[in-house]
mmCIF file of C-alpha atoms and ligand atoms in Angstrom:
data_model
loop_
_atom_site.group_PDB
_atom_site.id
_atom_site.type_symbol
_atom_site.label_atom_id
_atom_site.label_comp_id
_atom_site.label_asym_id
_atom_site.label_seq_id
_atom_site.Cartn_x
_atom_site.Cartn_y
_atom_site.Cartn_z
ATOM 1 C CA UNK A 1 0.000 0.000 0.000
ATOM 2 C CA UNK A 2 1.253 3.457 -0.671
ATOM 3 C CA UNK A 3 1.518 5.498 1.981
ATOM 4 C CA UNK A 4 -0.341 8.980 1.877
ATOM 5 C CA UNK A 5 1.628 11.825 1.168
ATOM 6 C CA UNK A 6 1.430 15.668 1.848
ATOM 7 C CA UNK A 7 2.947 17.198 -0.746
ATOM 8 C CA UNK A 8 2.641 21.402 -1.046
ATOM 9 C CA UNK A 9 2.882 23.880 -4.390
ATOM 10 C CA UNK A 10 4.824 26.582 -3.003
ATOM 11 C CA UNK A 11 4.628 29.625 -5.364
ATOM 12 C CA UNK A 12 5.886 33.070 -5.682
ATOM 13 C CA UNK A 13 3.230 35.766 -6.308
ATOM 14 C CA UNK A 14 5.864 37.731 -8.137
ATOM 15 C CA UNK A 15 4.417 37.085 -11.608
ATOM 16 C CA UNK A 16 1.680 35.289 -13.349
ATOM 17 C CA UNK A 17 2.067 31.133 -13.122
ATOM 18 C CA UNK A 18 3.388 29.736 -16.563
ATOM 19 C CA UNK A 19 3.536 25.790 -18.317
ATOM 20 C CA UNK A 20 6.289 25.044 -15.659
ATOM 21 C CA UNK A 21 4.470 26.285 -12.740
ATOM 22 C CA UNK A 22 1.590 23.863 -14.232
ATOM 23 C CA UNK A 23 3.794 20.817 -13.919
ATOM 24 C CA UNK A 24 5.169 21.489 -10.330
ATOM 25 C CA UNK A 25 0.821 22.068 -9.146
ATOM 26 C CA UNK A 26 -0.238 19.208 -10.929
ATOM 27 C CA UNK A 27 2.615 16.989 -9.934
ATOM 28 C CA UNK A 28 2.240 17.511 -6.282
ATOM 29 C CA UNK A 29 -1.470 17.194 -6.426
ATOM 30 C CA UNK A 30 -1.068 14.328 -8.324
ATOM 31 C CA UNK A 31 0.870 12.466 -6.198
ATOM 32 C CA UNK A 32 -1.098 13.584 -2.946
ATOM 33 C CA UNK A 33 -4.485 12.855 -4.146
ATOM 34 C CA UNK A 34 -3.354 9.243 -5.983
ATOM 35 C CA UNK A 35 -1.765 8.231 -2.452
ATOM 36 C CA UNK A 36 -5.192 9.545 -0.514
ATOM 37 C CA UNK A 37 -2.959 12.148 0.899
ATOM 38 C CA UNK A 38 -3.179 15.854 1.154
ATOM 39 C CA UNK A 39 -2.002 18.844 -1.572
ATOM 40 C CA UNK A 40 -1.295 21.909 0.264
ATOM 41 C CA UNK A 41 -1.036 26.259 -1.150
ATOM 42 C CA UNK A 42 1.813 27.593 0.314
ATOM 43 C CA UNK A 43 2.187 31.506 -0.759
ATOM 44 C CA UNK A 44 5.597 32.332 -0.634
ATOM 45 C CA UNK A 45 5.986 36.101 -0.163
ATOM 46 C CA UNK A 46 8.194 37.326 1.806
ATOM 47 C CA UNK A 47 10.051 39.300 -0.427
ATOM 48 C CA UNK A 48 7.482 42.315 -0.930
ATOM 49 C CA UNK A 49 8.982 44.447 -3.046
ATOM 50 C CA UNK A 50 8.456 41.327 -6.153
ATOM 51 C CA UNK A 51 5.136 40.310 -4.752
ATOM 52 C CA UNK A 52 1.877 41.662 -5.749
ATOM 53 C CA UNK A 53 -1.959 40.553 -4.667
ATOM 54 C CA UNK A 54 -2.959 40.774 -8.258
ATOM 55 C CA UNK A 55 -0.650 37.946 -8.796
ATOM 56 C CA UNK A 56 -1.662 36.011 -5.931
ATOM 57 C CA UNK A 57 -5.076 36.270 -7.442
ATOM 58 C CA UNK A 58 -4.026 35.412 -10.536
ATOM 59 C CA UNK A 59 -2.491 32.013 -8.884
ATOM 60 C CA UNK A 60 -5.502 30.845 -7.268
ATOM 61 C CA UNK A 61 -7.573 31.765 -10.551
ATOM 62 C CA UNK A 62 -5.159 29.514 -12.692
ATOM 63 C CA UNK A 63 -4.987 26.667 -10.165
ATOM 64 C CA UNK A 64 -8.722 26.881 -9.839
ATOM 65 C CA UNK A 65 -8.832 26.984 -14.050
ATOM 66 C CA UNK A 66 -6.622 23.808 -13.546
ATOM 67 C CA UNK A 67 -9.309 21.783 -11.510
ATOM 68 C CA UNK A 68 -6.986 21.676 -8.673
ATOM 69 C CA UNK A 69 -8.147 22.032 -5.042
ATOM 70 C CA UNK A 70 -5.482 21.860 -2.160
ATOM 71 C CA UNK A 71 -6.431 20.864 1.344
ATOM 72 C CA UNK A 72 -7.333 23.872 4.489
ATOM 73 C CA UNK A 73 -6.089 27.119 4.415
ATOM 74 C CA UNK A 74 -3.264 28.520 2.038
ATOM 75 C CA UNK A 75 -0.009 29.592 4.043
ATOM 76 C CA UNK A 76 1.001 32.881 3.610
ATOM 77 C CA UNK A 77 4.658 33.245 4.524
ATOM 78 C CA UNK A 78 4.661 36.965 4.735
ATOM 79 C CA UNK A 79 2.828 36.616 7.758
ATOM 80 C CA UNK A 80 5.109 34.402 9.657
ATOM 81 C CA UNK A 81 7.929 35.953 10.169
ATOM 82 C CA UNK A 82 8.106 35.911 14.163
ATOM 83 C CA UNK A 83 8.569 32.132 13.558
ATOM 84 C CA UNK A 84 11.399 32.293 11.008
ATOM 85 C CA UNK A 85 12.883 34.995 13.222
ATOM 86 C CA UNK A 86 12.506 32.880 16.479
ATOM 87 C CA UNK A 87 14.449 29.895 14.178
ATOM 88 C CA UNK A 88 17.242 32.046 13.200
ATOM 89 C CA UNK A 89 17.556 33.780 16.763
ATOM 90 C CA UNK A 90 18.256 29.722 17.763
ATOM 91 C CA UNK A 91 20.964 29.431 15.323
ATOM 92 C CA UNK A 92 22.451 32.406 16.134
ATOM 93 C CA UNK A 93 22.679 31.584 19.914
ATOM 94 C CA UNK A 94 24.460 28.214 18.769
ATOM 95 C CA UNK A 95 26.944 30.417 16.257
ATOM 96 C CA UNK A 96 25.531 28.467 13.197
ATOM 97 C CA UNK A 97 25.275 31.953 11.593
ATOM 98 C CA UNK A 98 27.449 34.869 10.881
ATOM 99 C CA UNK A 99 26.941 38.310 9.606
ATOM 100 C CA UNK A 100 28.303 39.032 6.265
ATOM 101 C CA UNK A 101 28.560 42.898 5.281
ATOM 102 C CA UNK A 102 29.530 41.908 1.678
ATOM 103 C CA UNK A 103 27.742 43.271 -1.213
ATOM 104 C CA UNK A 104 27.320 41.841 -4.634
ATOM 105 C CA UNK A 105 30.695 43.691 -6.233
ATOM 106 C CA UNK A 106 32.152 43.006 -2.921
ATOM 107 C CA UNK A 107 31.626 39.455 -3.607
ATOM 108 C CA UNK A 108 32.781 39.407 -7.133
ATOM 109 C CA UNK A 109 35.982 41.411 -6.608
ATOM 110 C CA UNK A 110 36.846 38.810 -3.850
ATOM 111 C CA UNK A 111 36.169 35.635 -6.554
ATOM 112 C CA UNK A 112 38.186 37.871 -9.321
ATOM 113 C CA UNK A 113 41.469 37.986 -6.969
ATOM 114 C CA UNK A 114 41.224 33.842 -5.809
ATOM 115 C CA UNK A 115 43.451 32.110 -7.970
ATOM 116 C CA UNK A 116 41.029 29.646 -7.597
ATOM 117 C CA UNK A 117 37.554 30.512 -6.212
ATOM 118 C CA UNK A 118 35.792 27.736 -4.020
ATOM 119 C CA UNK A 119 33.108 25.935 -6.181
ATOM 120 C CA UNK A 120 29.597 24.803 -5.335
ATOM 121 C CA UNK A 121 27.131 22.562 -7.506
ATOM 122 C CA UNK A 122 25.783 25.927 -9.522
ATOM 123 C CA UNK A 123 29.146 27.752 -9.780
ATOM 124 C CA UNK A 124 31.381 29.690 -7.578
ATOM 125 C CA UNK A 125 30.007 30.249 -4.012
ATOM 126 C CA UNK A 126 30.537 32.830 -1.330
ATOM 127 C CA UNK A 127 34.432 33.201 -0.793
ATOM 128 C CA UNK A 128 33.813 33.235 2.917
ATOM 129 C CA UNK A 129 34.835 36.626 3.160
ATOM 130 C CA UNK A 130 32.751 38.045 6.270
ATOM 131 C CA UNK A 131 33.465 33.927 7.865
ATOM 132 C CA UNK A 132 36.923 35.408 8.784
ATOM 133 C CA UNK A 133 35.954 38.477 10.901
ATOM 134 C CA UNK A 134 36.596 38.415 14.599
ATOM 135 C CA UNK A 135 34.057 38.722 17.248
ATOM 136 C CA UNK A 136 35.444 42.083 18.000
ATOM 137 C CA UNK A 137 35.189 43.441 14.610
ATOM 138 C CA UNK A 138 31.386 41.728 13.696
ATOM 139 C CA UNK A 139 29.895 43.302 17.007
ATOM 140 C CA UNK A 140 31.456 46.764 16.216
ATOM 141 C CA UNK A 141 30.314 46.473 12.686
ATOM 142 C CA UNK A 142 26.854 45.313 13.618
ATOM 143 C CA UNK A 143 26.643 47.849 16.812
ATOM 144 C CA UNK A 144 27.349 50.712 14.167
ATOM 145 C CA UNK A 145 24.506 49.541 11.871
ATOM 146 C CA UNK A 146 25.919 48.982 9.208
ATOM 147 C CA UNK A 147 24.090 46.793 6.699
ATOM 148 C CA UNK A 148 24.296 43.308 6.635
ATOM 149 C CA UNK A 149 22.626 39.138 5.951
ATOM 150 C CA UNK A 150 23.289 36.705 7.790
ATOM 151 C CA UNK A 151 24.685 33.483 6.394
ATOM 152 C CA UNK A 152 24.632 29.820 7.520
ATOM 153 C CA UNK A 153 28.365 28.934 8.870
ATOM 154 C CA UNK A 154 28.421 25.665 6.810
ATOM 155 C CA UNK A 155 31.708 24.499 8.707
ATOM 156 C CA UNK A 156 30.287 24.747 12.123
ATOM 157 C CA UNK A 157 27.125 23.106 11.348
ATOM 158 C CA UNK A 158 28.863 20.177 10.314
ATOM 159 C CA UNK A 159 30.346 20.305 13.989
ATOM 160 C CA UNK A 160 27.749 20.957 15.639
ATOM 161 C CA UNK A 161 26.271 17.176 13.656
ATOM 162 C CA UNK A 162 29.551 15.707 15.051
ATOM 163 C CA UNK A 163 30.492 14.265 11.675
ATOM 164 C CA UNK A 164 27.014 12.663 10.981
ATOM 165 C CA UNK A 165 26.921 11.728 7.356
ATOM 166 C CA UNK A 166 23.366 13.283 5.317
ATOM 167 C CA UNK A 167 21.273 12.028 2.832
ATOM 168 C CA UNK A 168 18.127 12.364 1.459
ATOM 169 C CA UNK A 169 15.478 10.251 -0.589
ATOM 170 C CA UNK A 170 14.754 11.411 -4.271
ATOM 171 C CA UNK A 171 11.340 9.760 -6.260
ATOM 172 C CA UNK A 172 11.736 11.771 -8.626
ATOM 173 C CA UNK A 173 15.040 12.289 -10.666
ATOM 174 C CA UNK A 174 18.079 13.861 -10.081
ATOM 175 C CA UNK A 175 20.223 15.733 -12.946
ATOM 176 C CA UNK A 176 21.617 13.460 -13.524
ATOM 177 C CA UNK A 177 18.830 10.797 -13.380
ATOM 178 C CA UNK A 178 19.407 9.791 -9.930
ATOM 179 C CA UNK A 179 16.940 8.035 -7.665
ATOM 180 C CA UNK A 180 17.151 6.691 -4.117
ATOM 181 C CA UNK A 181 19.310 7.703 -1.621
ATOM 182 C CA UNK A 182 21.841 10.909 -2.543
ATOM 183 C CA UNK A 183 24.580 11.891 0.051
ATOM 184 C CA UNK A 184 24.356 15.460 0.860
ATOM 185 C CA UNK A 185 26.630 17.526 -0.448
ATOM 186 C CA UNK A 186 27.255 20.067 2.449
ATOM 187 C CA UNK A 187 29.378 22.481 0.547
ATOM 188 C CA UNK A 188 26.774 22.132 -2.428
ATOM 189 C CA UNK A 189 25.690 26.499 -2.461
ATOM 190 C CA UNK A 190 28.439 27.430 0.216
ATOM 191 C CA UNK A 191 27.801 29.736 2.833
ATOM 192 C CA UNK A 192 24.087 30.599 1.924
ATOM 193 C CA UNK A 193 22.127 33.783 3.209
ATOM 194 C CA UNK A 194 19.592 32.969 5.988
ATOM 195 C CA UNK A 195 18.758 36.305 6.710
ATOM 196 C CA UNK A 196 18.584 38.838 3.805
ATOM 197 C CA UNK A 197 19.399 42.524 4.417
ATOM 198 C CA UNK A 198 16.855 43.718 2.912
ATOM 199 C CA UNK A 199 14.231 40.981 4.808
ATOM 200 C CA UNK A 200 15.289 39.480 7.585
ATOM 201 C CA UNK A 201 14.601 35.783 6.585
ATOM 202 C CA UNK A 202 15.451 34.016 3.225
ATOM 203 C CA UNK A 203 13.974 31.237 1.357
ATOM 204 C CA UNK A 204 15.806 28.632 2.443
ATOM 205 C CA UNK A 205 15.131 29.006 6.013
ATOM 206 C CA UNK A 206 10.876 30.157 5.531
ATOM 207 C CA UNK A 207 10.953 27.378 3.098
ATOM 208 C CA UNK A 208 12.602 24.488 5.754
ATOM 209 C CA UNK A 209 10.246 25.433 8.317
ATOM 210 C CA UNK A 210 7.278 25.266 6.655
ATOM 211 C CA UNK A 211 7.583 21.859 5.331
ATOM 212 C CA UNK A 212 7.984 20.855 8.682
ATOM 213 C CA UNK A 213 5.188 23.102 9.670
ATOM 214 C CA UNK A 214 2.894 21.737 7.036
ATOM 215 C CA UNK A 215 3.677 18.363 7.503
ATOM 216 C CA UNK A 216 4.838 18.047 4.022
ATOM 217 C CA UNK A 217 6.342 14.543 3.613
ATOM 218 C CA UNK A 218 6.835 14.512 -0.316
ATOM 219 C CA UNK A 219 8.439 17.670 -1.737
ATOM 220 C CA UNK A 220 8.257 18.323 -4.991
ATOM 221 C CA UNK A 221 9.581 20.635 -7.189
ATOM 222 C CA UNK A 222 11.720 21.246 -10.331
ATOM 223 C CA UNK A 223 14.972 19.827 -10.542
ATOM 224 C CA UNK A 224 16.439 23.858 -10.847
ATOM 225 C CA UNK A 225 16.146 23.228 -6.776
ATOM 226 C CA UNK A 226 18.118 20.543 -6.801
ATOM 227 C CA UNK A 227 21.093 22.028 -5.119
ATOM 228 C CA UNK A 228 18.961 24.177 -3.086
ATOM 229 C CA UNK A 229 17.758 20.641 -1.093
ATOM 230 C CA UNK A 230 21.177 19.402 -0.216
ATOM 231 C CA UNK A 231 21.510 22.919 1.604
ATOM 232 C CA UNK A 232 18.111 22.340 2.994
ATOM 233 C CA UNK A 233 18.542 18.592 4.456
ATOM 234 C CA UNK A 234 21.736 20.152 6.214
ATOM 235 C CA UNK A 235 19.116 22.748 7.942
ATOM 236 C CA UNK A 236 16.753 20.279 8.482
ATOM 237 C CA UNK A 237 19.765 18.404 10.814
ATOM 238 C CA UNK A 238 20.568 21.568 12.534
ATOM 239 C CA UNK A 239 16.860 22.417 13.220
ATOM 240 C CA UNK A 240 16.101 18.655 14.197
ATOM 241 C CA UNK A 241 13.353 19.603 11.703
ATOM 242 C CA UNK A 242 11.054 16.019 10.252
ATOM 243 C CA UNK A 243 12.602 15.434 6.443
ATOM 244 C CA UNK A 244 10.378 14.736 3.919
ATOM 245 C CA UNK A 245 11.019 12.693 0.604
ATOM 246 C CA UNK A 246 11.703 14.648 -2.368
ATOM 247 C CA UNK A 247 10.631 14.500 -6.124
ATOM 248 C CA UNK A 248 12.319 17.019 -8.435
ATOM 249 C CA UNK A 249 10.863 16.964 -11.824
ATOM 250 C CA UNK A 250 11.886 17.519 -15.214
ATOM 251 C CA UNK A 251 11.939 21.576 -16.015
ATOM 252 C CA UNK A 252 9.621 23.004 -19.141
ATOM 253 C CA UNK A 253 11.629 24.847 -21.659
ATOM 254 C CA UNK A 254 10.332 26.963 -24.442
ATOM 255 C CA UNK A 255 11.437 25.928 -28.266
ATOM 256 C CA UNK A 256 14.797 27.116 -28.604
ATOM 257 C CA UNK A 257 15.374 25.148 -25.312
ATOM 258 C CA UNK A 258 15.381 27.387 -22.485
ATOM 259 C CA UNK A 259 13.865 27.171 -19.465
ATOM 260 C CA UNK A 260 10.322 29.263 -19.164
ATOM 261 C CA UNK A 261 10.454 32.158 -16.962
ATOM 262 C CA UNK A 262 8.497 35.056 -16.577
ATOM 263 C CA UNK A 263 9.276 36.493 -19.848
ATOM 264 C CA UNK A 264 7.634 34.100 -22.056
ATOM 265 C CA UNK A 265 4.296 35.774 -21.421
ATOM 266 C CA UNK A 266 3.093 33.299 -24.306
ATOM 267 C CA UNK A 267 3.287 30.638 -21.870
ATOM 268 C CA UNK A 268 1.760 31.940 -18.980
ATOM 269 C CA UNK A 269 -1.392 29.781 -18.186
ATOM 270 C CA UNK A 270 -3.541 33.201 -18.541
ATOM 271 C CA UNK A 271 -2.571 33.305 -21.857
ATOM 272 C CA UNK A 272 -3.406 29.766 -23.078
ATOM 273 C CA UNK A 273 -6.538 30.044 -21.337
ATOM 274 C CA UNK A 274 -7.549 33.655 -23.607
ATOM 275 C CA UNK A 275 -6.040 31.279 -26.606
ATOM 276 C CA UNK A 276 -8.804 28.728 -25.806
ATOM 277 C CA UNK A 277 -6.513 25.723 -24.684
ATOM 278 C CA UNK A 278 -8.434 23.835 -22.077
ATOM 279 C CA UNK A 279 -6.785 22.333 -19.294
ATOM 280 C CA UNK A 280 -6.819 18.560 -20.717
ATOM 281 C CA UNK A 281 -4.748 19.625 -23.128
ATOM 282 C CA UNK A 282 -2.454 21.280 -20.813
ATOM 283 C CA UNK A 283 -2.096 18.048 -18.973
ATOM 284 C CA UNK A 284 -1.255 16.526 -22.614
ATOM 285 C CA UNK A 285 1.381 18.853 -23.319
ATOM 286 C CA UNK A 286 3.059 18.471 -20.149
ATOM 287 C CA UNK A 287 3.285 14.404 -20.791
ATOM 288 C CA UNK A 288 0.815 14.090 -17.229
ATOM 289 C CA UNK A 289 -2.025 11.514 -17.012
ATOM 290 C CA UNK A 290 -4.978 12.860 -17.866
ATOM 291 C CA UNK A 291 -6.950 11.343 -14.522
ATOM 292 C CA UNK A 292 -5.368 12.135 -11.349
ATOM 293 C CA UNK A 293 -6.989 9.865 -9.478
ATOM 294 C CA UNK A 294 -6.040 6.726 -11.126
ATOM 295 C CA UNK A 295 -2.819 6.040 -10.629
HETATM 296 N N1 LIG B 301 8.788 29.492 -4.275
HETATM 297 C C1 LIG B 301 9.658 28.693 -5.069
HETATM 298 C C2 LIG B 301 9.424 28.994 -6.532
HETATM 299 O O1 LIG B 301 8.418 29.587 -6.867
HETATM 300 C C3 LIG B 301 9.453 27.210 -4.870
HETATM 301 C C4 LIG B 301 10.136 26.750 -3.671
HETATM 302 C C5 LIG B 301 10.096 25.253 -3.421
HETATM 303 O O2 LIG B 301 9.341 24.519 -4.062
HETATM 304 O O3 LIG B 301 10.805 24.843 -2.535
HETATM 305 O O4 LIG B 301 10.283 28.656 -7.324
#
């Protein structure tokens, strides 16, 4: 018997959903409802400069358009921030984090003069710059204001697990086809921002916490995030958060081979719909069964 699986669509109201938004909502109500298990909204918002209401509108009209109904309330991450806060006010107390008063061309200028800058899974990753600063120096720094994230000290998180080796369990497919087991790649985005200047939490962190919040025991999501979950088990241990399975799936690309994004307003489901393609079809074009509940 399969067991029954929460699994959670976790979109960005920062444009209108396209094609590849419709495979990662129909793939993890798919797999929820054909287990007897539960599909859960999860609005993720927090950064409110990119997100509008008219495009969390436009999300629930598409997903509604799509004949897909998720289970209880949606979860709006802009409004729980004094839980992420609480979560990275923990790791701080444990020195898990750092603050890092690097800016973009800070960053850059540092990789330029490495003869060799460190590498993660998706290219070069945070030089470790702000890592180096003495206690002395960070609390004057941070005493006289001055602008900075906070990052996740990658080294002494794999102290504080006392050498405890990671893994987690993909259904889906890897890059490079994988399925099974992976081994966690600690190192995989380096030292990644927990705490964004400009918004005090970052997706990593809102997004680890409310899987475990949600009870989400089958993640799924496009294999762009692959890297993103070997960072995201690691939190998981740190947090002594509940880890859920994962399923990345294949990404939607437009003709010439690229990966949709917000600028193929062609594909945005909006735009089918005005074209007259029904949502069957969608299903067709995106290689899904057409009955959800027969699997
Ligand atoms: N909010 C993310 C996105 O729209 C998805 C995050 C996730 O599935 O973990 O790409």
């Amino acid at each position: 018997m399969t067991r029954a699986e929460t699994t959670r669509f976790a979109p960005s109201p920062s444009g209108r959903l396209h094609l590849g938004h419709a495979l990662a909502a129909l793939t993890a109500h798919d797999l929820a409802r054909r287990s007897s298990g539960r599909f859960l909204l999860r609005i993720e918002d927090i950064d409110t400069a990119r997100c509008r209401a008219e495009f969390e509108a436009g999300i629930l009209e598409d997903l509604a358009w799509l004949g897909l109904v998720w289970d209880g309330l949606p979860l709006r991450q802009s409004g729980e921030m004094t839980r992420y806060r609480a979560a990275l006010a923990g790791l701080a107390a444990r020195g898990l984090v750092y603050p890092c008063f690097c800016t973009r061309g800070d960053i850059a200028a540092e990789l330029a003069r490495m003869p060799s800058a460190p590498q993660g899974m998706e290219g070069p990753r945070y030089p470790g710059t702000c890592r180096q600063l003495g206690a002395a120096e960070r609390a004057r720094r941070v005493g006289a204001g001055e602008p900075h994230a906070l990052r996740l000290d990658i080294v002494a998180c794999l102290d504080a697990l006392g050498g405890s080796r990671l893994a987690f369990e993909e259904t889906g497919r890897g890059p490079g086809g994988e399925c099974g087991p992976i081994a966690v790649e600690p190192h995989a985005s380096g030292d990644i921002v927990l705490a964004r200047k400009d918004l005090g939490v970052s997706y990593h962190l809102a997004v680890v916490l409310d899987d475990h919040a949600q009870g989400v025991t089958l993640v799924t999501r496009g294999e762009d995030l692959f890297a993103a979950t070997h960072v995201q088990r690691l939190l998981q241990a740190v947090l002594d958060l509940a880890v859920p399975r994962y399923h990345h799936h294949r990404l939607v690309c437009d003709a010439g081979g690229r990966r949709l994004a917000k600028r193929d307003r062609d594909a945005t489901l909006a735009a089918l719909r005005e074209a007259g393609v029904t949502p069957g079809a969608i299903r067709v074009r995106l290689g899904l069964a057409a009955d959800a509940h027969c699997g």
